[in-house]
Tab-separated table of C-alpha atoms and ligand atoms in Angstrom:
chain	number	residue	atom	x	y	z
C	1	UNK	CA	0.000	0.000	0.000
C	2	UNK	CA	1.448	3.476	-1.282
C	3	UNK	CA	1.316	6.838	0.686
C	4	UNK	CA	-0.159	9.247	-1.218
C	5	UNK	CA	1.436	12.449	-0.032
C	6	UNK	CA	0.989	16.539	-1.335
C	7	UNK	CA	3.681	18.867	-0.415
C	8	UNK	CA	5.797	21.306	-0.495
C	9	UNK	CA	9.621	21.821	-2.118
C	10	UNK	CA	11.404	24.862	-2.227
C	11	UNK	CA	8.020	26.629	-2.997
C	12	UNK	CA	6.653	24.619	-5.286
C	13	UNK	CA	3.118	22.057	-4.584
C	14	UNK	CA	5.171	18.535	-5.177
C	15	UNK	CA	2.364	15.667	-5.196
C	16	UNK	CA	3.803	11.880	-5.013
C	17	UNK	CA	3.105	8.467	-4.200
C	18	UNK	CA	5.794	6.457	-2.061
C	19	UNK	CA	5.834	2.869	0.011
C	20	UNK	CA	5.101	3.614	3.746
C	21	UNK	CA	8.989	2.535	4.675
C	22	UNK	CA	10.695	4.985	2.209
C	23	UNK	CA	12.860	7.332	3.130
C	24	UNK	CA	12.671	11.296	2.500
C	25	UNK	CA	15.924	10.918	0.887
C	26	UNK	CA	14.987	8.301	-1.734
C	27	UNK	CA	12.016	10.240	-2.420
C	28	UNK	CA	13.927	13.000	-3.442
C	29	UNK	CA	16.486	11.236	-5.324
C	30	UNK	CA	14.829	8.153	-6.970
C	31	UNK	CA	11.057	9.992	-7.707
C	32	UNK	CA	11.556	13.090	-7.791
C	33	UNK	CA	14.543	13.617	-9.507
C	34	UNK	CA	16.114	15.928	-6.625
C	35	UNK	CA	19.133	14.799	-6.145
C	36	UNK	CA	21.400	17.236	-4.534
C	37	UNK	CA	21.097	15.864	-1.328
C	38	UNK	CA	23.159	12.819	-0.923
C	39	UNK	CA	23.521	9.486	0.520
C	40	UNK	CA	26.335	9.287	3.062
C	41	UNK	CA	25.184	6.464	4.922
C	42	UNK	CA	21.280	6.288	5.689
C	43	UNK	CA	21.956	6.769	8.822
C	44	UNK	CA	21.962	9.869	10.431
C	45	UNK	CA	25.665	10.064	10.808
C	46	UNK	CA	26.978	12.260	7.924
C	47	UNK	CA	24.830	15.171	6.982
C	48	UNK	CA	24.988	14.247	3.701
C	49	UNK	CA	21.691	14.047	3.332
C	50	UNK	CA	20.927	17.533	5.086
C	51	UNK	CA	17.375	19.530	3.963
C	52	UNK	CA	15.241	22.079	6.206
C	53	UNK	CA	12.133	20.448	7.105
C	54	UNK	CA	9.613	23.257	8.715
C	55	UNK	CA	12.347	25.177	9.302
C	56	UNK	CA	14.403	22.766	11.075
C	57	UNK	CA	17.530	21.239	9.842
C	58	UNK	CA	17.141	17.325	9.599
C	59	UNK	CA	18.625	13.869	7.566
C	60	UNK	CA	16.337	13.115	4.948
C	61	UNK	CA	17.540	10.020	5.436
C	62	UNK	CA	15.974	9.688	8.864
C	63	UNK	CA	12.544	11.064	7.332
C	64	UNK	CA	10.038	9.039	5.629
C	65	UNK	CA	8.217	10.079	2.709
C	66	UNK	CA	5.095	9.826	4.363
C	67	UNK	CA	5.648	11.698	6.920
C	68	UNK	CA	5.652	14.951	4.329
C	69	UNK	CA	2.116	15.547	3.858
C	70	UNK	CA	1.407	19.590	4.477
C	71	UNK	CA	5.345	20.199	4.852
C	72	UNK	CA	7.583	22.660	3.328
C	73	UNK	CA	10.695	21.388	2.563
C	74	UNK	CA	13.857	23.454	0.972
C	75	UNK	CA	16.847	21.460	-0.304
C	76	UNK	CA	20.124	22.284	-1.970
C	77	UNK	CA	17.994	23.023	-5.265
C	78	UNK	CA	15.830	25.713	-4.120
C	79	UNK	CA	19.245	27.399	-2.922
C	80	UNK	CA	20.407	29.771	-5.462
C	81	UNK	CA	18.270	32.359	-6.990
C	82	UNK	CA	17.901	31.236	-10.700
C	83	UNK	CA	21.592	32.153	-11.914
C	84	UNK	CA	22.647	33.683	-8.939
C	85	UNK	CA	24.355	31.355	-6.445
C	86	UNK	CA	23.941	31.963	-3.064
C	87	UNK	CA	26.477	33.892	-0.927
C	88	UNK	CA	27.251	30.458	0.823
C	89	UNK	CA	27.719	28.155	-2.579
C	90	UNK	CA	29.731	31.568	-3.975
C	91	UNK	CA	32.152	31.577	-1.175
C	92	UNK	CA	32.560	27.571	-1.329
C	93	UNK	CA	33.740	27.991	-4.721
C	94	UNK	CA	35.721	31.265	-4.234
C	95	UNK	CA	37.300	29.565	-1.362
C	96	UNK	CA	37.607	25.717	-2.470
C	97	UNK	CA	35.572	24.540	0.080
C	98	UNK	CA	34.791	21.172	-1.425
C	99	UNK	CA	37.044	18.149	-3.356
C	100	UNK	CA	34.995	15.637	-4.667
C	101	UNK	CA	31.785	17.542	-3.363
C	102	UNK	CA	29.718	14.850	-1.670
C	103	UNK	CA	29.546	16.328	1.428
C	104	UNK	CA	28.504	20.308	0.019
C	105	UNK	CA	24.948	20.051	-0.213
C	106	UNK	CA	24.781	19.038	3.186
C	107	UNK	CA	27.126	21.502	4.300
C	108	UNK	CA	25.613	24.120	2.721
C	109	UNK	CA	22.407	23.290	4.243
C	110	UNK	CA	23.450	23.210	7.673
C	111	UNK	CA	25.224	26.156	7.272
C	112	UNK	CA	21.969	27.919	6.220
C	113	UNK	CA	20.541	27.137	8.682
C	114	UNK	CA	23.131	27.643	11.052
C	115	UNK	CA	23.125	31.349	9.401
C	116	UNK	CA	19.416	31.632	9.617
C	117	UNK	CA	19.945	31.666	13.636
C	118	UNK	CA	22.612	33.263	14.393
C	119	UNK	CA	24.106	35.597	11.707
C	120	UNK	CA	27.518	36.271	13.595
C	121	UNK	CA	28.511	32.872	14.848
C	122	UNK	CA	32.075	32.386	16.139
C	123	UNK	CA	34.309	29.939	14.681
C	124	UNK	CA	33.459	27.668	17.579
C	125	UNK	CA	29.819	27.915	17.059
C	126	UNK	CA	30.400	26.938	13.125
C	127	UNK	CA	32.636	23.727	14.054
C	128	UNK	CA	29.559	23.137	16.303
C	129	UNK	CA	27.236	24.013	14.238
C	130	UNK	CA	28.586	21.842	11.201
C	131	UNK	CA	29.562	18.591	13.740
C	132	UNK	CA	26.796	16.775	11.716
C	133	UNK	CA	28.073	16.624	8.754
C	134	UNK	CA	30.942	14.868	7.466
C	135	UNK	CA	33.987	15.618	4.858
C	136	UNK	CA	36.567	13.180	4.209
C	137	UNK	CA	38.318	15.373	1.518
C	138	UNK	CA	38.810	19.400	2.898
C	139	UNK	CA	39.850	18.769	6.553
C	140	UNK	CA	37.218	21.211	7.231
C	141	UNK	CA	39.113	24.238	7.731
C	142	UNK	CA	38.270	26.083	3.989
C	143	UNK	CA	34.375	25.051	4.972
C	144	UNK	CA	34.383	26.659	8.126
C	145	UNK	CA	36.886	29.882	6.438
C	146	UNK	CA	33.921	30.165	3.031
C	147	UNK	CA	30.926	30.150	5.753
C	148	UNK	CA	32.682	32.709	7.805
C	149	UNK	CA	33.233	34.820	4.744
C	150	UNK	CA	29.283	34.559	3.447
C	151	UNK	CA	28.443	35.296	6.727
C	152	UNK	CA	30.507	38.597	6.686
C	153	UNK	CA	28.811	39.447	3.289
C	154	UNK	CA	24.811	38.611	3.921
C	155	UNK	CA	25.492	40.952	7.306
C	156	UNK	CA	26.615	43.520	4.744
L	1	UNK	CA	4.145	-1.972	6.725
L	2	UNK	CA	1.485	-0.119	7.249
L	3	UNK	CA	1.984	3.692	8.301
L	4	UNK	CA	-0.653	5.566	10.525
L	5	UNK	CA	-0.891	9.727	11.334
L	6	UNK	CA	-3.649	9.391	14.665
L	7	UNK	CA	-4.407	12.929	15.545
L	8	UNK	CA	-5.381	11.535	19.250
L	9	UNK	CA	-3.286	9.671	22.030
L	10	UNK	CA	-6.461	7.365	21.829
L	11	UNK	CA	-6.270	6.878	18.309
L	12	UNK	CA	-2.533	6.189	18.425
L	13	UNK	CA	-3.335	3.559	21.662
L	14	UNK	CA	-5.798	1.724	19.668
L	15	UNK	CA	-3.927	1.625	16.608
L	16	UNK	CA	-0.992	-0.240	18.945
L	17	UNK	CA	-3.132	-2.021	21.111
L	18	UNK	CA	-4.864	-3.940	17.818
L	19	UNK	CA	-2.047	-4.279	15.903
L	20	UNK	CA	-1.095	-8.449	15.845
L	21	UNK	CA	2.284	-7.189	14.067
L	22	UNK	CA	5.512	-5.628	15.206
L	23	UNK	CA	3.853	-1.878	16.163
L	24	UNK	CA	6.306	0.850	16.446
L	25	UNK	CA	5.555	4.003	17.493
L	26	UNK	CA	7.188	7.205	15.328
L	27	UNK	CA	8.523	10.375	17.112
L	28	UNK	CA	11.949	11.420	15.753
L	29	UNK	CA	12.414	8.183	13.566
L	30	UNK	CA	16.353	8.950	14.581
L	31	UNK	CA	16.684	5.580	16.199
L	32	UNK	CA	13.528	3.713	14.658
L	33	UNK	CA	14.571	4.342	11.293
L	34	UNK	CA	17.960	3.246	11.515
L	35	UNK	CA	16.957	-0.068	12.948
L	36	UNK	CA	14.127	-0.649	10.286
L	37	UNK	CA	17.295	0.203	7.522
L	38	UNK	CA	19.739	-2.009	9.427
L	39	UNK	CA	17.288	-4.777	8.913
L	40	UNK	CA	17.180	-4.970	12.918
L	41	UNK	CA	13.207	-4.738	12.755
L	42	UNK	CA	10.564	-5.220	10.490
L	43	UNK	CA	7.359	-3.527	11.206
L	44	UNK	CA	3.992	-3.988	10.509
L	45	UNK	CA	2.696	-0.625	11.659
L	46	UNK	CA	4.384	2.487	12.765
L	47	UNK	CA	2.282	5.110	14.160
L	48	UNK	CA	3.740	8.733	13.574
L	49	UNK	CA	2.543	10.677	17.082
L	50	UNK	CA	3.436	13.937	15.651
L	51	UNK	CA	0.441	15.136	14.737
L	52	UNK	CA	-1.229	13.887	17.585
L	53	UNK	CA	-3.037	17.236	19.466
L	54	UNK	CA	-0.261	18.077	22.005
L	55	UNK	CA	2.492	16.480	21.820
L	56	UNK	CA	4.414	18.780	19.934
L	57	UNK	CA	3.948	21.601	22.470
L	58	UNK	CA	5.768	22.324	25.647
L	59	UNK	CA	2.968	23.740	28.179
L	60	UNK	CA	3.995	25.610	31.639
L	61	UNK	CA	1.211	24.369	34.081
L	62	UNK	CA	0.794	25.484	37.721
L	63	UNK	CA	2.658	21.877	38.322
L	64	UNK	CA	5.741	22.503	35.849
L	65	UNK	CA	6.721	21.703	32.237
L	66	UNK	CA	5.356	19.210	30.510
L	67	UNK	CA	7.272	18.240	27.336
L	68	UNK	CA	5.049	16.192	24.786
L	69	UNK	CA	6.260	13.198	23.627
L	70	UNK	CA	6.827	14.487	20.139
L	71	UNK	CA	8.626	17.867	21.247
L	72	UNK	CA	12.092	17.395	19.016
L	73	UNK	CA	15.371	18.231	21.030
L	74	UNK	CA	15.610	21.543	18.870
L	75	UNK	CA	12.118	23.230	20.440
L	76	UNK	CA	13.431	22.770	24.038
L	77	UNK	CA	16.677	24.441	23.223
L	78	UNK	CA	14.897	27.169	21.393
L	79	UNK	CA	12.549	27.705	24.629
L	80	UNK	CA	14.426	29.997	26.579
L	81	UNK	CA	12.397	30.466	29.319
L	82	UNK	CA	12.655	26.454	29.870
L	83	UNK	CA	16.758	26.395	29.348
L	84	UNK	CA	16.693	29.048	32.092
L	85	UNK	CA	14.422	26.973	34.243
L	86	UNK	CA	15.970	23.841	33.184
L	87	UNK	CA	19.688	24.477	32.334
L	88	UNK	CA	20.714	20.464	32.814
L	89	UNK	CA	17.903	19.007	31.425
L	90	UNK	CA	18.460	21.064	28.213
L	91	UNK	CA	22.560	20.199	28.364
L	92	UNK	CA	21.068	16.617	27.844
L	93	UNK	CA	19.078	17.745	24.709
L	94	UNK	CA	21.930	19.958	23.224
L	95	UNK	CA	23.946	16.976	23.292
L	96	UNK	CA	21.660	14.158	21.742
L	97	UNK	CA	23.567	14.089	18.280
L	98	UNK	CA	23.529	16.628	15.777
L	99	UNK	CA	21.993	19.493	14.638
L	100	UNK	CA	19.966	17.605	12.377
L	101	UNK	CA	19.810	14.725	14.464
L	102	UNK	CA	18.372	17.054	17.173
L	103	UNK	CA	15.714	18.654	14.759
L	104	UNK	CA	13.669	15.330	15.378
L	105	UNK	CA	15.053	13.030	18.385
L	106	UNK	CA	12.944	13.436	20.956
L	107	UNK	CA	13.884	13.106	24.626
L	108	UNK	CA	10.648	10.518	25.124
L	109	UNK	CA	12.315	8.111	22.552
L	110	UNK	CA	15.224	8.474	23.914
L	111	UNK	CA	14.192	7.229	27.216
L	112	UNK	CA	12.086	4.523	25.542
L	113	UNK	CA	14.934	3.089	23.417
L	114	UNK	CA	16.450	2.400	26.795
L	115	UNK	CA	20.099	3.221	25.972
L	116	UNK	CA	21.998	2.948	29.071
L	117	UNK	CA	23.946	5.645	27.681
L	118	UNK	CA	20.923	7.907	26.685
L	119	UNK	CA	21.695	11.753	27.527
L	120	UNK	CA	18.054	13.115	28.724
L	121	UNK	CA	17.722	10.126	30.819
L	122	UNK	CA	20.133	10.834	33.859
L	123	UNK	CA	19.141	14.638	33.985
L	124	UNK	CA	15.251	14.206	33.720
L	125	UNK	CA	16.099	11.381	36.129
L	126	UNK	CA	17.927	13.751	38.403
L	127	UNK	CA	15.469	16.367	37.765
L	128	UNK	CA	12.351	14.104	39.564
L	129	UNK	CA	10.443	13.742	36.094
L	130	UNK	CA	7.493	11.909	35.432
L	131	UNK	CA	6.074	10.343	32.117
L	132	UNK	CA	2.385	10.570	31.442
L	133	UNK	CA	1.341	6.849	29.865
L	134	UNK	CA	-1.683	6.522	28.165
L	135	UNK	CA	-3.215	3.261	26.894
L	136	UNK	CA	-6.150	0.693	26.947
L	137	UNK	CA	-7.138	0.134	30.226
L	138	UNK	CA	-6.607	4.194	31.298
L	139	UNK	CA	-3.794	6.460	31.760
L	140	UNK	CA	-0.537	6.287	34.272
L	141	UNK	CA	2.200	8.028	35.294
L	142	UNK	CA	5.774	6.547	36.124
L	143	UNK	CA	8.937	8.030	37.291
L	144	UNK	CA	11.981	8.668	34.464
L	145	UNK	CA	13.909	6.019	36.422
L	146	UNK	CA	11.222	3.076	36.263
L	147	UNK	CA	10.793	3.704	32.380
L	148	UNK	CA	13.572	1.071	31.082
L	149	UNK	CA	13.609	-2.433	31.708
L	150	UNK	CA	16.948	-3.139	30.585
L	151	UNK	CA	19.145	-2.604	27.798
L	152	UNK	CA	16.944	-1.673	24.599
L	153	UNK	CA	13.760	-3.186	27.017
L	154	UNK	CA	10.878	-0.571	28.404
L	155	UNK	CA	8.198	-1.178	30.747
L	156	UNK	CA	5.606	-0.163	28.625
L	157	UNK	CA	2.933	-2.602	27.972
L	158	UNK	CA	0.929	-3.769	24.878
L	159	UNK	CA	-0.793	-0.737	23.217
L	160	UNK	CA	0.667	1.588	25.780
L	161	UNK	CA	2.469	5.436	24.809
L	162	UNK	CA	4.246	7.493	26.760
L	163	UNK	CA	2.245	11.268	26.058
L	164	UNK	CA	4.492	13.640	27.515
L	165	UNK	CA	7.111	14.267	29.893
L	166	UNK	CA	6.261	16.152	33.153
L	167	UNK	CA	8.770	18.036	35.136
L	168	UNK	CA	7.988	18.815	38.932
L	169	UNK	CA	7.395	22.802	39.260
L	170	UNK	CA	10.868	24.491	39.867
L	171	UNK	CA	11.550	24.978	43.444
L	172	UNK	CA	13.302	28.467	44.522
L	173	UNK	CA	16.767	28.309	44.938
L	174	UNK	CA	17.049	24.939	43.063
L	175	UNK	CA	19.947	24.289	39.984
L	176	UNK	CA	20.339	21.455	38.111
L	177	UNK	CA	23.303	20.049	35.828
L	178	UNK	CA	24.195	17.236	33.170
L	179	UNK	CA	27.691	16.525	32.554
L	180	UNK	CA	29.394	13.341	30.393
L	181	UNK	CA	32.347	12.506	29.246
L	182	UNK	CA	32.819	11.298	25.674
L	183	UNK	CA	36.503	10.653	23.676
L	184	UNK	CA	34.840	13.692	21.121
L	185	UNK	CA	33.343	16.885	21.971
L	186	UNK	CA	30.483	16.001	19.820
L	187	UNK	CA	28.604	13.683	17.950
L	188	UNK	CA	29.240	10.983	20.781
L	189	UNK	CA	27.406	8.387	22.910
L	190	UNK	CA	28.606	8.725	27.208
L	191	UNK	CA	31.100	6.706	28.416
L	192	UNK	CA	29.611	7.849	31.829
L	193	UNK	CA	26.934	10.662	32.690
L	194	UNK	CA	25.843	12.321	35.744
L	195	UNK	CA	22.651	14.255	36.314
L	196	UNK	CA	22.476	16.583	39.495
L	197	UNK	CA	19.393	18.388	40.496
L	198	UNK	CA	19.829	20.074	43.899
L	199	UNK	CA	17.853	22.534	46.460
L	200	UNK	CA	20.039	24.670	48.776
L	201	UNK	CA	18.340	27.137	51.556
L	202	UNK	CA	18.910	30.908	52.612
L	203	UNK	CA	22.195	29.824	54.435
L	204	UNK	CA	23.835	27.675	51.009
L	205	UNK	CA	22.646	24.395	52.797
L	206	UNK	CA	21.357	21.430	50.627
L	207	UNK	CA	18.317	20.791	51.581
L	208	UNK	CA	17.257	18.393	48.860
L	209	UNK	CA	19.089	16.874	46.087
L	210	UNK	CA	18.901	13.815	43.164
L	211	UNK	CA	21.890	12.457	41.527
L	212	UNK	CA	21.888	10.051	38.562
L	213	UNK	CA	24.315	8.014	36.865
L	214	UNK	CA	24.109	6.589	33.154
L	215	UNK	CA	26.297	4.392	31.368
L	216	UNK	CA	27.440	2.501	34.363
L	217	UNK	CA	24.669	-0.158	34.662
L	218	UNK	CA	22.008	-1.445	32.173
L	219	UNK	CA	19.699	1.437	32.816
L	220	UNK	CA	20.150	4.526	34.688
L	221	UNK	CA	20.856	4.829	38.327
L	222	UNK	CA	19.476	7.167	40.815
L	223	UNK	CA	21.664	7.121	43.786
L	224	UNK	CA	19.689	7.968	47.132
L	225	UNK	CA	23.086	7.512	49.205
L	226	UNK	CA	24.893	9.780	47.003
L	227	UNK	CA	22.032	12.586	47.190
L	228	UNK	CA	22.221	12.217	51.136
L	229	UNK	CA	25.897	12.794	50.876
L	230	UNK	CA	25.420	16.440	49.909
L	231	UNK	CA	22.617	16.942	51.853
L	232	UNK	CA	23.172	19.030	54.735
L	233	UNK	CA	26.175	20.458	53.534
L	234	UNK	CA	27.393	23.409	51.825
L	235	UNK	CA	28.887	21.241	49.483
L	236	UNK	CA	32.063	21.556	51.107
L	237	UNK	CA	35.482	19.007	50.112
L	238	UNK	CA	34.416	16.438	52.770
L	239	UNK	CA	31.118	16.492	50.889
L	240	UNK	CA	31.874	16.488	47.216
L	241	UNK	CA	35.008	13.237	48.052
L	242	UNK	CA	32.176	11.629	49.706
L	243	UNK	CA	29.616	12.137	47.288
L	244	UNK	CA	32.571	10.850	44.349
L	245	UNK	CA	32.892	8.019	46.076
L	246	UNK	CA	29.947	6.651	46.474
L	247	UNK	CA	29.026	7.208	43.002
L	248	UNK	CA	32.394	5.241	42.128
L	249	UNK	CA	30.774	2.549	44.462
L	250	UNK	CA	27.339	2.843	42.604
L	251	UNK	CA	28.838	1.834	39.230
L	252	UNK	CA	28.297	-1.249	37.556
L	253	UNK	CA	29.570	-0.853	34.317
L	254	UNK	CA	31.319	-2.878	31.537
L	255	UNK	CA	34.536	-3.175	29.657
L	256	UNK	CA	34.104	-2.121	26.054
L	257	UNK	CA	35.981	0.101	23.176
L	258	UNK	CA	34.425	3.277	24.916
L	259	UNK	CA	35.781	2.700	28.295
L	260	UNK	CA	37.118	0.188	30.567
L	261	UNK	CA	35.274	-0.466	34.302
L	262	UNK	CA	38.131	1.163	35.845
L	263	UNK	CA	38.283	4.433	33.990
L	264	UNK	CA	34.223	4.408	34.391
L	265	UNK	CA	34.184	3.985	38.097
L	266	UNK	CA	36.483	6.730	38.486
L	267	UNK	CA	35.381	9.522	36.046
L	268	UNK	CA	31.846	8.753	37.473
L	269	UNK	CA	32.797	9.937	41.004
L	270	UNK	CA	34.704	12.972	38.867
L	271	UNK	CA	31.776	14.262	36.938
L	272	UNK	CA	29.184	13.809	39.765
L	273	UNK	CA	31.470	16.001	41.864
L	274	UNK	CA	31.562	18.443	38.961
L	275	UNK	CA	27.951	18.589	38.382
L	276	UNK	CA	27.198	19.269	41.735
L	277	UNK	CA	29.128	22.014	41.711
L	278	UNK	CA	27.224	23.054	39.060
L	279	UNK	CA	24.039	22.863	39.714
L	280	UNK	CA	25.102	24.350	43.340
L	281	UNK	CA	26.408	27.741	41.344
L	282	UNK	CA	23.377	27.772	39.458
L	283	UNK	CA	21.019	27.572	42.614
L	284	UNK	CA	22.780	30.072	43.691
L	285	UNK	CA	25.061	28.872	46.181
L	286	UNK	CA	28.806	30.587	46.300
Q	1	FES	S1	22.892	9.915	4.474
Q	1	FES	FE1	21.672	10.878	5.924
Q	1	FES	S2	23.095	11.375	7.463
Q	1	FES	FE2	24.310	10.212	6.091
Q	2	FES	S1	34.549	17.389	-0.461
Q	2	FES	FE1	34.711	15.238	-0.552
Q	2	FES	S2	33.649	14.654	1.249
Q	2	FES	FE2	33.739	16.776	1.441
């Protein structure tokens, strides 16, 4: 028996059908076509996966696709404006925050979010911040250096 | 698998009480979810509580808090008014995994997955919390520290849901503190916990006080002997190397890749002297 489920993705009415024991992620990736977030490990331990559910930073991976019925979601797709990347995905470029790039959506993500609540966050309170996701490539320090450096800019 | 949204706690204990299947209830999904993808458990029927009426709120009664069983990690820590109240309990929820792990866990599935290790248990323990049960034959309430059975085991029965956690109404002059020790900073399951909730009177004395240790025994202690320790006192030296000791004494842990019995005996009686100092600065005691 399917889950029939209406929705909401970065702004747009998303209707689809899913088994009850999906996962958010797979949803995204497999029907949807979404698939910017990634699959770490499935299991809540990388960040991979990252998207804002209600406002709230969560795994997809730890979501199931039923569960989405009246939600708005945002994932790494609905994060530049048309053209125009996002201060955040800018400065990961600018600043080579990513190698083989697995890990960015996610980052970006949490960083978003991490943004969205506290504009001015220390360099402690990014490492923090970002402790859920995972990066086996950059060591982390050009991730935390390109989200200090949008923050600086969306403050203005 | 079947997959059910009740928008009542009655709904939700029918649903469970009926099912012939494996029944799982869904609140975070951050441990249910991983077992069901491990392969660990195969459901028949999981029953999401979060839109039951309720249980995503935190309420302020006359009595206290009460934290619906749905409430993720994320909405106490962005409740100021309850991290003042509350500033142990919400250490536990600001370190049950990550960010995103902590935009769904919830501290009632935390306790029910019965971790030992579990970070909300020894400071809701410590704190004198109560779970409200419904189910089938009427509602219940049972103390944090009679909620596990054993490792992974709950003493919930067929058809029964825990609908919210209920704190005891903040007494004046009272602190409380969570402290563990993990190898990481974050992103890392106890070795050993302590919980300390303590009262102290116009003078600095104790007058009242719970301590709890987790990841000592299979389920969480509360220690009466090391509460009336610190009783009394001003929390002096004589009363903290008391109070370490017998929480040493208290522990029975194992030997595993986190830490050995030894090193858990001892940084027990560390951290419970630690909290208590804690919570004693935050109740205002110098
Ligand atoms: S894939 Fe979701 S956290 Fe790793
Ligand atoms: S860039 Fe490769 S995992 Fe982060």
């Amino acid at each position: 028996m399917g889950a029939h489920v209406n929705t909401t993705i970065n702004g747009d009415a998303v209707e689809f059908v899913c088994a009850p024991d999906e996962s958010l992620l797979d949803v995204l990736r497999n029907r949807i076509g979404l698939t910017g977030a990634k699959e770490g490990c499935g299991t809540g331990d990388c960040g991979a996966c990252s998207v804002i559910l209600d406002g709230r930073l969560v795994c997809s991976c730890l979501v199931l696709g039923a569960e989405m019925n009246g939600k708005k979601l945002e994932t790494i797709e609905g994060m530049a404006d048309g053209a125009k990347l996002h201060p955040l995905q800018q400065h990961f470029i600018d600043g080579a925050a990513l190698q083989c790039g697995i890990c960015t959506p996610g980052f970006l993500m949490a960083a978003q979010a991490l943004l969205r609540k506290n504009p001015d966050p220390t360099e402690e309170e990014i490492r923090y911040g970002l402790a859920g996701n995972l990066c086996r490539c950059t060591g982390y320090d050009k991730i935390v250096r390109a989200v200090q450096a949008a923050a600086k800019e969306m403050r203005g | 698998m079947r997959y059910e949204t009740p928008s009542t706690a009655k709904e939700a204990v029918s649903l469970m009480a009926k099912e012939k299947g494996i029944a799982y209830i869904l609140a975070g999904g951050t441990d249910l979810l991983v077992k069901m993808k491990a392969g660990m458990i195969e459901p028949d029927l999981v029953v999401d509580i979060k839109r039951v009426k309720g249980m995503n709120e935190i309420k302020k009664g006359v009595g206290g808090y009460s934290i619906g069983a749905a409430v993720p990690c994320v909405a106490i820590l962005e409740n100021a008014a309850f991290v003042k109240a509350w500033p142990g309990v919400a250490d536990a929820a600001n370190l049950i995994g990550s960010r995103q792990v902590q935009g769904r866990s919830t501290m009632t599935g935390n306790m029910c997955n019965a971790s030992p290790a579990a970070d909300s248990v020894p400071a809701l323990v410590a704190a004198g919390a109560k779970v409200s049960i419904a189910g089938p034959k009427g509602n219940r309430k049972l103390a944090v520290e009679d909620v596990a059975a054993g490792v992974g085991r709950n003493n919930l029965k067929k058809g029964e849901i825990i609908t919210s956690i209920d704190l005891p109404k903040k007494a004046a002059k009272s602190g409380d503190a969570y402290l563990r020790f993990t190898p990481r900073t974050e992103m890392d399951i106890a070795v050993v916990s302590v919980g300390v909730n303590l009262t102290i009177d116009g003078k600095g004395v104790i007058t009242k006080a719970r301590v709890a240790l987790g990841a000592v025994s299979t389920t969480v202690l509360l220690v009466k002997e090391a509460a009336n320790a610190i009783i009394g006192t001003k929390l002096d030296d004589a009363a903290k190397a008391n109070l370490a000791a017998i929480c040493s004494a208290a522990c029975k842990p194992i030997d595993d890749k986190r830490g050995t019995i030894e090193f858990r005996t001892d940084v027990a009686g560390v951290l419970a002297r630690r909290a208590a100092e804690t919570a004693y600065a935050r109740a205002g005691g110098k």
